CSV table of C-alpha atoms (C1' of nucleotides) in Angstrom, one decimal:
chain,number,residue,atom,x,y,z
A,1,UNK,CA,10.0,4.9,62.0
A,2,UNK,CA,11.9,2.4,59.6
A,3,UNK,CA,10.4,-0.3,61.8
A,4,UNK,CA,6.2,1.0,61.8
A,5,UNK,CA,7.1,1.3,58.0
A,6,UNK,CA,8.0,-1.9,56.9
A,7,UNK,CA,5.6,-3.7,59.2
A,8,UNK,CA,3.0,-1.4,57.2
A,9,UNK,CA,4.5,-2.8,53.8
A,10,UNK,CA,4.0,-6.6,55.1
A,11,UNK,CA,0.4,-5.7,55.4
A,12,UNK,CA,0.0,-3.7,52.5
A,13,UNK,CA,1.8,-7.0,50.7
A,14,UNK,CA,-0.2,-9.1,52.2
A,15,UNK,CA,-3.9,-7.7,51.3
A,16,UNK,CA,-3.3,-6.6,47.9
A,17,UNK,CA,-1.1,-7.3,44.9
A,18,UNK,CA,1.7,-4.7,45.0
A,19,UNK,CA,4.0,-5.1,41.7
A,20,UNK,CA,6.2,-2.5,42.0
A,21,UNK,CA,7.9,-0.8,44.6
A,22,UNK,CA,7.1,3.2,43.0
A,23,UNK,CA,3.5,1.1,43.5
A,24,UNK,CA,4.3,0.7,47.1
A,25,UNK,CA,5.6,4.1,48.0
A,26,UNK,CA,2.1,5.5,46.4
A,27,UNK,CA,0.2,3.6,48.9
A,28,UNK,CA,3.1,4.2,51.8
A,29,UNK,CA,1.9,8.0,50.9
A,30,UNK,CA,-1.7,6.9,51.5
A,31,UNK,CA,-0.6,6.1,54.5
A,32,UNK,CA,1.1,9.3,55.5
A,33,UNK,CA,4.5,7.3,55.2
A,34,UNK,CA,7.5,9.3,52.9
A,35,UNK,CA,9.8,7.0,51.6
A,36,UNK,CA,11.7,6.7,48.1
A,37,UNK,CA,12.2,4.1,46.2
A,38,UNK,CA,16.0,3.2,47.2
A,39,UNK,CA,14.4,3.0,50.6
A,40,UNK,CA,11.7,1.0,49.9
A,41,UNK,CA,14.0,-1.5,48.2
A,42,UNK,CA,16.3,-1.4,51.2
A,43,UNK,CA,13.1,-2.7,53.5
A,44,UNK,CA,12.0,-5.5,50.8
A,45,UNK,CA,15.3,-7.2,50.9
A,46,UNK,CA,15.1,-7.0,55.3
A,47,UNK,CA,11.7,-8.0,55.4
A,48,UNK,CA,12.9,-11.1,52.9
A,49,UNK,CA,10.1,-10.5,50.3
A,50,UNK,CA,10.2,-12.4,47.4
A,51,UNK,CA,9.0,-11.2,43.6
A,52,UNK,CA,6.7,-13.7,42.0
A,53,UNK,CA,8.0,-13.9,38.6
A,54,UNK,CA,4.2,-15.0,37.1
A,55,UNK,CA,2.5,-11.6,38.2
A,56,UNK,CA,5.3,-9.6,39.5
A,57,UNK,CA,3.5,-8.7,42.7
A,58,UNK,CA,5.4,-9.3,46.1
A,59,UNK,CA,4.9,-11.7,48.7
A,60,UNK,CA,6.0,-12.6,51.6
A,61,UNK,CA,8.2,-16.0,52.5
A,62,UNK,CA,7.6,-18.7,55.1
A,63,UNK,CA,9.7,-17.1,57.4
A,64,UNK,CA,7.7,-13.9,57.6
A,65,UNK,CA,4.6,-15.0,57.7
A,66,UNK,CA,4.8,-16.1,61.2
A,67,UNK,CA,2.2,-13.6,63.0
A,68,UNK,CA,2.9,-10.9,65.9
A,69,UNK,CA,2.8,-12.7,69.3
A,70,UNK,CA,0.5,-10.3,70.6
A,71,UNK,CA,-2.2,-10.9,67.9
A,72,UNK,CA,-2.1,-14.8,69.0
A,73,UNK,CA,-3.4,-14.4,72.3
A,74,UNK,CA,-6.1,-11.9,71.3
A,75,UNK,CA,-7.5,-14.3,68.5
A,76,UNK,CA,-6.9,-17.1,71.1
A,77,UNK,CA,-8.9,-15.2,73.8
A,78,UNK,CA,-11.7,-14.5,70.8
A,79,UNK,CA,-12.1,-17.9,69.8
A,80,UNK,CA,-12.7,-19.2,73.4
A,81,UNK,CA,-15.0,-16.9,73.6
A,82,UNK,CA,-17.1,-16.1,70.8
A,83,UNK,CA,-16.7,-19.6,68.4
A,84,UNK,CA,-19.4,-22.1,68.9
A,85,UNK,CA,-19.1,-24.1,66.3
A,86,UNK,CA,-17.0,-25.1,63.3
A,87,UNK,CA,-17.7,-26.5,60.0
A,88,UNK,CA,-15.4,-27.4,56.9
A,89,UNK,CA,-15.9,-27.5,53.1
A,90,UNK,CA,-12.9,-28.2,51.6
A,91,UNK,CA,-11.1,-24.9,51.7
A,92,UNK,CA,-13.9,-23.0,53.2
A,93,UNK,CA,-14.9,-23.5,57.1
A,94,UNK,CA,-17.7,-22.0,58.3
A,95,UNK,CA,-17.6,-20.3,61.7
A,96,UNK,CA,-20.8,-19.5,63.9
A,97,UNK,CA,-20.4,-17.6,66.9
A,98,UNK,CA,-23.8,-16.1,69.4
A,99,UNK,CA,-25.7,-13.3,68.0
A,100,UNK,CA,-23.0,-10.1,67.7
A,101,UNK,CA,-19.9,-12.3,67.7
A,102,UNK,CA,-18.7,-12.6,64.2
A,103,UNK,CA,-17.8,-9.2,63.7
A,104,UNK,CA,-15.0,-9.4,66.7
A,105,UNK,CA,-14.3,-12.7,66.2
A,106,UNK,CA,-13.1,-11.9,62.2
A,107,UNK,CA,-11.2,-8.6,63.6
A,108,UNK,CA,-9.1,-10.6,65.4
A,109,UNK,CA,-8.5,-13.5,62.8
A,110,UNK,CA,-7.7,-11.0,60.8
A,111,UNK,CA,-5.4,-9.5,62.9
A,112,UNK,CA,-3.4,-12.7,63.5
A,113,UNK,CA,-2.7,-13.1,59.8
A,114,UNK,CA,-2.6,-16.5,60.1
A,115,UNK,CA,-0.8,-18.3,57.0
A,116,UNK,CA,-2.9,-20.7,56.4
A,117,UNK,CA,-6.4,-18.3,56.3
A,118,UNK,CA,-6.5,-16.4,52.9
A,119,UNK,CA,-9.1,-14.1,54.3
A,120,UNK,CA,-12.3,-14.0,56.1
A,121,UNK,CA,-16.3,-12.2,55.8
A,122,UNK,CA,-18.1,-12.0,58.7
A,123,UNK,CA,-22.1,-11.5,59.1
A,124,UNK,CA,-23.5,-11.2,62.4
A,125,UNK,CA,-23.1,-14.6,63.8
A,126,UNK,CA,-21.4,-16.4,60.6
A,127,UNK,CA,-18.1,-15.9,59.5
A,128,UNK,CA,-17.0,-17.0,55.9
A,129,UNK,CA,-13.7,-18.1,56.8
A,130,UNK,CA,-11.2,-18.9,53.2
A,131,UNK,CA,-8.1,-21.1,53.8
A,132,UNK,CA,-5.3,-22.0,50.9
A,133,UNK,CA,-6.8,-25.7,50.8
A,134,UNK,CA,-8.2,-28.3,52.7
A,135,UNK,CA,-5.2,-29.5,54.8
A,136,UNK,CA,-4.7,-26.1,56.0
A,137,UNK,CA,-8.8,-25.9,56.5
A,138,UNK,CA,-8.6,-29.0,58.9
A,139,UNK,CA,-5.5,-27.6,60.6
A,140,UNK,CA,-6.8,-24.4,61.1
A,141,UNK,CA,-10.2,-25.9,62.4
A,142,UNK,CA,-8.1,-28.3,64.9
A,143,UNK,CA,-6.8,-25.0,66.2
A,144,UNK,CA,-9.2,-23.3,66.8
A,145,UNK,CA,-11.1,-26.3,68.8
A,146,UNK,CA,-8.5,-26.8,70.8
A,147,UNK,CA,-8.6,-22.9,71.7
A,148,UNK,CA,-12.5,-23.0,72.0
A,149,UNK,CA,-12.0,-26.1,74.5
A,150,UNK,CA,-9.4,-25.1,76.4
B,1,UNK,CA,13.3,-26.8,22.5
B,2,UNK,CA,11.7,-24.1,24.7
B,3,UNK,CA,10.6,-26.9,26.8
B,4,UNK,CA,13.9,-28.5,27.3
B,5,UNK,CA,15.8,-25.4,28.0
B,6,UNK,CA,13.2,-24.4,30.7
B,7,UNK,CA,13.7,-27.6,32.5
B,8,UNK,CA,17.4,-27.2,32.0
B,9,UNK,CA,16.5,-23.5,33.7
B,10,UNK,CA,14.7,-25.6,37.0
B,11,UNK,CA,17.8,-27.7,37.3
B,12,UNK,CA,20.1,-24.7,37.3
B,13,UNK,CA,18.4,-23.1,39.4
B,14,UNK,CA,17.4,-25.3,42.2
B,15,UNK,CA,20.9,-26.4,42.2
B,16,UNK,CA,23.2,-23.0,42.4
B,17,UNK,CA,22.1,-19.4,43.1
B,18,UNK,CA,21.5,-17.8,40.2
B,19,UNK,CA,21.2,-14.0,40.9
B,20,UNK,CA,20.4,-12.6,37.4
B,21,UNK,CA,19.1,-13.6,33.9
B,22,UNK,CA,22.4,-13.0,32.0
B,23,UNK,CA,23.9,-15.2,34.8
B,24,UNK,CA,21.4,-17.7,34.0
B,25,UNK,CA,22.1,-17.1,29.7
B,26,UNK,CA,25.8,-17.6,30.7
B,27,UNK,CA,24.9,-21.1,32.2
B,28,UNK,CA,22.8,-22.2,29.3
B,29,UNK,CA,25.3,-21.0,26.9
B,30,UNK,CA,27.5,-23.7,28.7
B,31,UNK,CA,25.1,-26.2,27.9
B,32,UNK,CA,24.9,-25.6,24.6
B,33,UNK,CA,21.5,-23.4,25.0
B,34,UNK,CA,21.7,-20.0,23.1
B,35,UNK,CA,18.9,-17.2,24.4
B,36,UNK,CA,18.8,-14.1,25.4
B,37,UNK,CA,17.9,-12.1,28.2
B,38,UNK,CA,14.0,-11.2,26.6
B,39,UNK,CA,13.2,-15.3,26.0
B,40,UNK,CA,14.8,-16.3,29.8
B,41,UNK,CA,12.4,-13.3,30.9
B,42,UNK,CA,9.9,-15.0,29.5
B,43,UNK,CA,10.8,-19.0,30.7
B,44,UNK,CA,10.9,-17.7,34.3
B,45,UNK,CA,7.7,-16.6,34.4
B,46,UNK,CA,6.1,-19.3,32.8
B,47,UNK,CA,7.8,-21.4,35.0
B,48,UNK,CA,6.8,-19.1,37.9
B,49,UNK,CA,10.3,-18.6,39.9
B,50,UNK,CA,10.5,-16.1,42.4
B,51,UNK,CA,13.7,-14.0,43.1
B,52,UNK,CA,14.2,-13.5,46.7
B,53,UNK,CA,15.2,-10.1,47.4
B,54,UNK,CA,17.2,-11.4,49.9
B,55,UNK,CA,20.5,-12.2,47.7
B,56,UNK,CA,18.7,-12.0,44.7
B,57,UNK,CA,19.0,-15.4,43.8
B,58,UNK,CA,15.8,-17.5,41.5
B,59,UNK,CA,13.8,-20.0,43.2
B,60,UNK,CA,11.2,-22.7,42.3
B,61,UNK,CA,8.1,-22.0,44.1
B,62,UNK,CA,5.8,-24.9,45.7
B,63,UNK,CA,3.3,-24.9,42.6
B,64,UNK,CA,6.4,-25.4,40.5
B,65,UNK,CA,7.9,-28.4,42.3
B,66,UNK,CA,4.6,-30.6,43.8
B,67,UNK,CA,2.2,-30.1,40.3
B,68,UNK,CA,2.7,-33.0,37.7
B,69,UNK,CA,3.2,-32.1,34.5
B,70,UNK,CA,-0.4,-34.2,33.0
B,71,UNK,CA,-2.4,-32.1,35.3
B,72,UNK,CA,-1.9,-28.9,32.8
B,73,UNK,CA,-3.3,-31.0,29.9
B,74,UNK,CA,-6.0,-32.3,31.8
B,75,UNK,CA,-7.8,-29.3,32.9
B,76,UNK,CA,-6.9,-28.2,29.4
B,77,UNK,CA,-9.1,-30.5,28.2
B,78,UNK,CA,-11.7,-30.1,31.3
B,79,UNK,CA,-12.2,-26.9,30.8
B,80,UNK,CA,-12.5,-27.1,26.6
B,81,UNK,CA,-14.9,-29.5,27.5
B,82,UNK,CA,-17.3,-28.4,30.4
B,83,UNK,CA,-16.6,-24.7,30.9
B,84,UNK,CA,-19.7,-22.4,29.4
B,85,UNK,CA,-19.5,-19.0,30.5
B,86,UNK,CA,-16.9,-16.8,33.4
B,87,UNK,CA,-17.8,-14.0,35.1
B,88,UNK,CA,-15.5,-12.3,37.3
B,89,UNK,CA,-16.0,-10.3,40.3
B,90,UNK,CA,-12.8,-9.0,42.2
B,91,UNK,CA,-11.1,-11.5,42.6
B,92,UNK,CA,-13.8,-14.4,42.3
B,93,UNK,CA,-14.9,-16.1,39.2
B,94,UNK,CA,-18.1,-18.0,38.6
B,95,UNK,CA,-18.1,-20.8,36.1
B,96,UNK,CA,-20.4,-22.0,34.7
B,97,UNK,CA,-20.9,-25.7,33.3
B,98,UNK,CA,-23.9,-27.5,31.9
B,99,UNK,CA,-25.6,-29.6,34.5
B,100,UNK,CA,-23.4,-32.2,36.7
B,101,UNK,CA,-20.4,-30.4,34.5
B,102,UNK,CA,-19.0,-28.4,38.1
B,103,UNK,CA,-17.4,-30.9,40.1
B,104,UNK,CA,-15.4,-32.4,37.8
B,105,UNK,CA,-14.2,-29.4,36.2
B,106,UNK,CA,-13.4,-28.1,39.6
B,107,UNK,CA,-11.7,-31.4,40.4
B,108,UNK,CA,-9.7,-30.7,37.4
B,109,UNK,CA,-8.6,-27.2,38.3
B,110,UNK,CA,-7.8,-28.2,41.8
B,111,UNK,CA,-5.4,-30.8,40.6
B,112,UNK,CA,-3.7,-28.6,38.4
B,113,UNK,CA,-2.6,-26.1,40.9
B,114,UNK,CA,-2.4,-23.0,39.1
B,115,UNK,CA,-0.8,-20.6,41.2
B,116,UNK,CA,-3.6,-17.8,40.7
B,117,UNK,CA,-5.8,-19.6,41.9
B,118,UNK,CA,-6.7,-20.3,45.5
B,119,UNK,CA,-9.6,-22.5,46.0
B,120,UNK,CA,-12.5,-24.1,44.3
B,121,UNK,CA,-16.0,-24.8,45.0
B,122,UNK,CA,-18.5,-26.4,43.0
B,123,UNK,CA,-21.8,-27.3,43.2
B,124,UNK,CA,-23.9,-29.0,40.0
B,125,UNK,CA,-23.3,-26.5,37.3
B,126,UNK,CA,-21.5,-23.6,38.8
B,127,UNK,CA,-18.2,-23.2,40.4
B,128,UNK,CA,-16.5,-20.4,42.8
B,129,UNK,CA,-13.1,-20.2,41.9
B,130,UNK,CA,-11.3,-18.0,44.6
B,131,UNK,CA,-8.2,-16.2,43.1
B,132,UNK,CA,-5.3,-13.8,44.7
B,133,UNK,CA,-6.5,-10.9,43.3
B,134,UNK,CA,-8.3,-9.5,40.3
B,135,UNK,CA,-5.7,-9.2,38.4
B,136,UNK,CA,-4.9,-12.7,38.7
B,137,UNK,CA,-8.8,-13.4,37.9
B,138,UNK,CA,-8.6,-11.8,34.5
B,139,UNK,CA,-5.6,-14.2,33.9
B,140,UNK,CA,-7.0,-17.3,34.8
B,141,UNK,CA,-10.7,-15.9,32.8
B,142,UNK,CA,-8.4,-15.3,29.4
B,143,UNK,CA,-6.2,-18.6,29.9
B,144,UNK,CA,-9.4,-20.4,30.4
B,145,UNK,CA,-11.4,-19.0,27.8
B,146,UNK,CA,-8.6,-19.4,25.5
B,147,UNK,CA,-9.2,-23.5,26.4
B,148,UNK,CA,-12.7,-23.3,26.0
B,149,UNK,CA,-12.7,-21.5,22.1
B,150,UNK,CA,-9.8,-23.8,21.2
C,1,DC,C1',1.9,-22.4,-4.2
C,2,DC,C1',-0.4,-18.6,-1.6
C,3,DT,C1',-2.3,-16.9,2.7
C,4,DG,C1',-3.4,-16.3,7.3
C,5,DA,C1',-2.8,-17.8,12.0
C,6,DC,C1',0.1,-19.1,15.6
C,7,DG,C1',4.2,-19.8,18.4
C,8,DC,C1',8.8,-18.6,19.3
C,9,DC,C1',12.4,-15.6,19.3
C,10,DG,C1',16.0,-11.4,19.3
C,11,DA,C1',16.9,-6.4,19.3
C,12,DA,C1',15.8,-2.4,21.3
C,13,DT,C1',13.9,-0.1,24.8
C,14,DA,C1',10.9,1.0,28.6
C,15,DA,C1',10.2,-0.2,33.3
C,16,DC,C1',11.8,-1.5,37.5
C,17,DT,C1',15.4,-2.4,41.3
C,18,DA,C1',19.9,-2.1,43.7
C,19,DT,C1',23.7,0.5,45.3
C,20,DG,C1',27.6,4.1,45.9
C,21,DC,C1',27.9,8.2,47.9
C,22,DA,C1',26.9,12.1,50.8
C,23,DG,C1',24.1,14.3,54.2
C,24,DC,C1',21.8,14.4,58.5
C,25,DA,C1',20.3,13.0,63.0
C,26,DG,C1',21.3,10.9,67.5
C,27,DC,C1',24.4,9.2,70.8
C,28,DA,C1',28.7,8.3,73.5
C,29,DC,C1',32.9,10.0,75.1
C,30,DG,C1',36.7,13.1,76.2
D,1,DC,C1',31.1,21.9,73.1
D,2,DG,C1',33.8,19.0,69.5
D,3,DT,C1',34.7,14.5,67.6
D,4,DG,C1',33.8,10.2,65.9
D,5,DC,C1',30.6,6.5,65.2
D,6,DT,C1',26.3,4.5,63.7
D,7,DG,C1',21.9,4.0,61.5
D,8,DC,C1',18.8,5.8,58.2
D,9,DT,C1',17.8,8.2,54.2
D,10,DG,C1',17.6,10.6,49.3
D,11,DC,C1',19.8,11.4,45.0
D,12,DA,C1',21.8,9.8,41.1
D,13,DT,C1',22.9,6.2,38.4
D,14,DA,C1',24.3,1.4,37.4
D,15,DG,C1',22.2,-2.9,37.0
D,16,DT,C1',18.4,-6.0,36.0
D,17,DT,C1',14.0,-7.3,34.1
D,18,DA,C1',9.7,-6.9,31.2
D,19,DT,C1',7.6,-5.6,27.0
D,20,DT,C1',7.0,-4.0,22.3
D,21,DC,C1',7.9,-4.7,17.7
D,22,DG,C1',9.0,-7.2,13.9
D,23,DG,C1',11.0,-11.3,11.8
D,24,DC,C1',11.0,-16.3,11.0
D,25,DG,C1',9.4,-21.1,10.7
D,26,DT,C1',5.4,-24.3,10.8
D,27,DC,C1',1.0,-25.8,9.8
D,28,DA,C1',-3.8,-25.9,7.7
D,29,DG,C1',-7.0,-24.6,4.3
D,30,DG,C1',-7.8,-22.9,-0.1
DNA sequence: CCTGACGCCGAATAACTATGCAGCAGCACG
DNA sequence: CGTGCTGCTGCATAGTTATTCGGCGTCAGG
């Protein structure tokens, strides 16, 4: 329960700006979750969130942001075998994949919440892929050759 | 004034926790700095801290310690002098420039490293300026036309 | 000298967050 | 069973932070 809950508040936290934490029991209840706000502030301090000051919305630290385990393999197994070729623009890298592939391909990039990659939109064989900045473009694009080689 | 007790504020705080803003009004007192809780409010989050839910404690943020202090004035001036027109959709923002005006606006923006935004990309005379969210869009389209009127 | 615009600030207060306490499982042990 | 322990939770409230409102000083134009 406690555990399903808070790893659905990283998400939430992650994909949209949540500023309060009456805010995040609303969308908890979206959810079909029940918790207060005492609760709620209980799980923020576990999970290590931090309160940006500039918007108030929540975030999540360094330490956090490390994906599941189980969603590495998957996007590794996807990039092997649906990437065919990368290319970078500064923070942006474009991603083309065989007819059909970009769809999967994103779900699992997703998935993987990868720090560096700010978010991804995916066409039919193109994916849009948005990083924080260029160093973490090139990082992110050395990975994922090394994936598509290997 | 404001600005030297808000760098007295980054030195307290990178150097000792400090868990609350009366804390932090107690420290400044000490150093001969008198404000209250409502102006400190206000410091920290133009100086974008973060409190850690953790232990509570304030915290500089990367934006905070790697952007130099001319890069502010700079797109200041960059955007007073390029920018035409923003529109804003979700959490993008097109800018407009007149001809040849986009890169080094964007350039400009880049450098400065305001937290809101994510990434640039410019072409001759418009730029995609990728924010966290719209609320953080609107910000960064009032800040900058703000620049441009003045 | 007005006057208006602007930036900064404090007091009061609204909004938000943390926590002491008590209740309720679930579980181990006698 | 009964008892004690532990983890999780809500309620109430204490503690902390953000914002609204109004005042003050500065500066530019008339």
């Amino acid at each position: 329960m406690k555990r399903y809950r808070q790893s659905v508040i990283l998400e939430l936290v992650t994909h949209e700006p949540i500023c309060s934490q009456d805010d995040l029991s609303r969308r908890l209840r979206g959810r079909g979750f029940h918790a207060t706000q005492a609760t709620i502030s209980r799980d923020i301090k576990e999970l290590q969130l931090v309160k940006r000051a500039a918007d108030g919305a929540y975030e999540r630290t360094a330490s956090t942001t490390a994906g599941r385990p189980g969603a590495e393999a998957t996007v590794r197994r996807a990039v092997g075998e649906y990437l065919r070729r990368v290319d970078q623009v500064q923070q942006l890298l474009v991603l083309r994949t065989d007819p059909g592939g970009a769809q999967p391909l994103a779900l699992a990039i997703d998935r993987a919440e990868l720090p560096e990659v700010v978010g991804t939109v995916a066409g039919d064989d193109t994916i849009l892929l948005i990083t924080r900045h260029a160093r973490a473009g090139r990082e992110v694009t050395r990975l994922f050759e090394g994936w598509a080689r290997g």
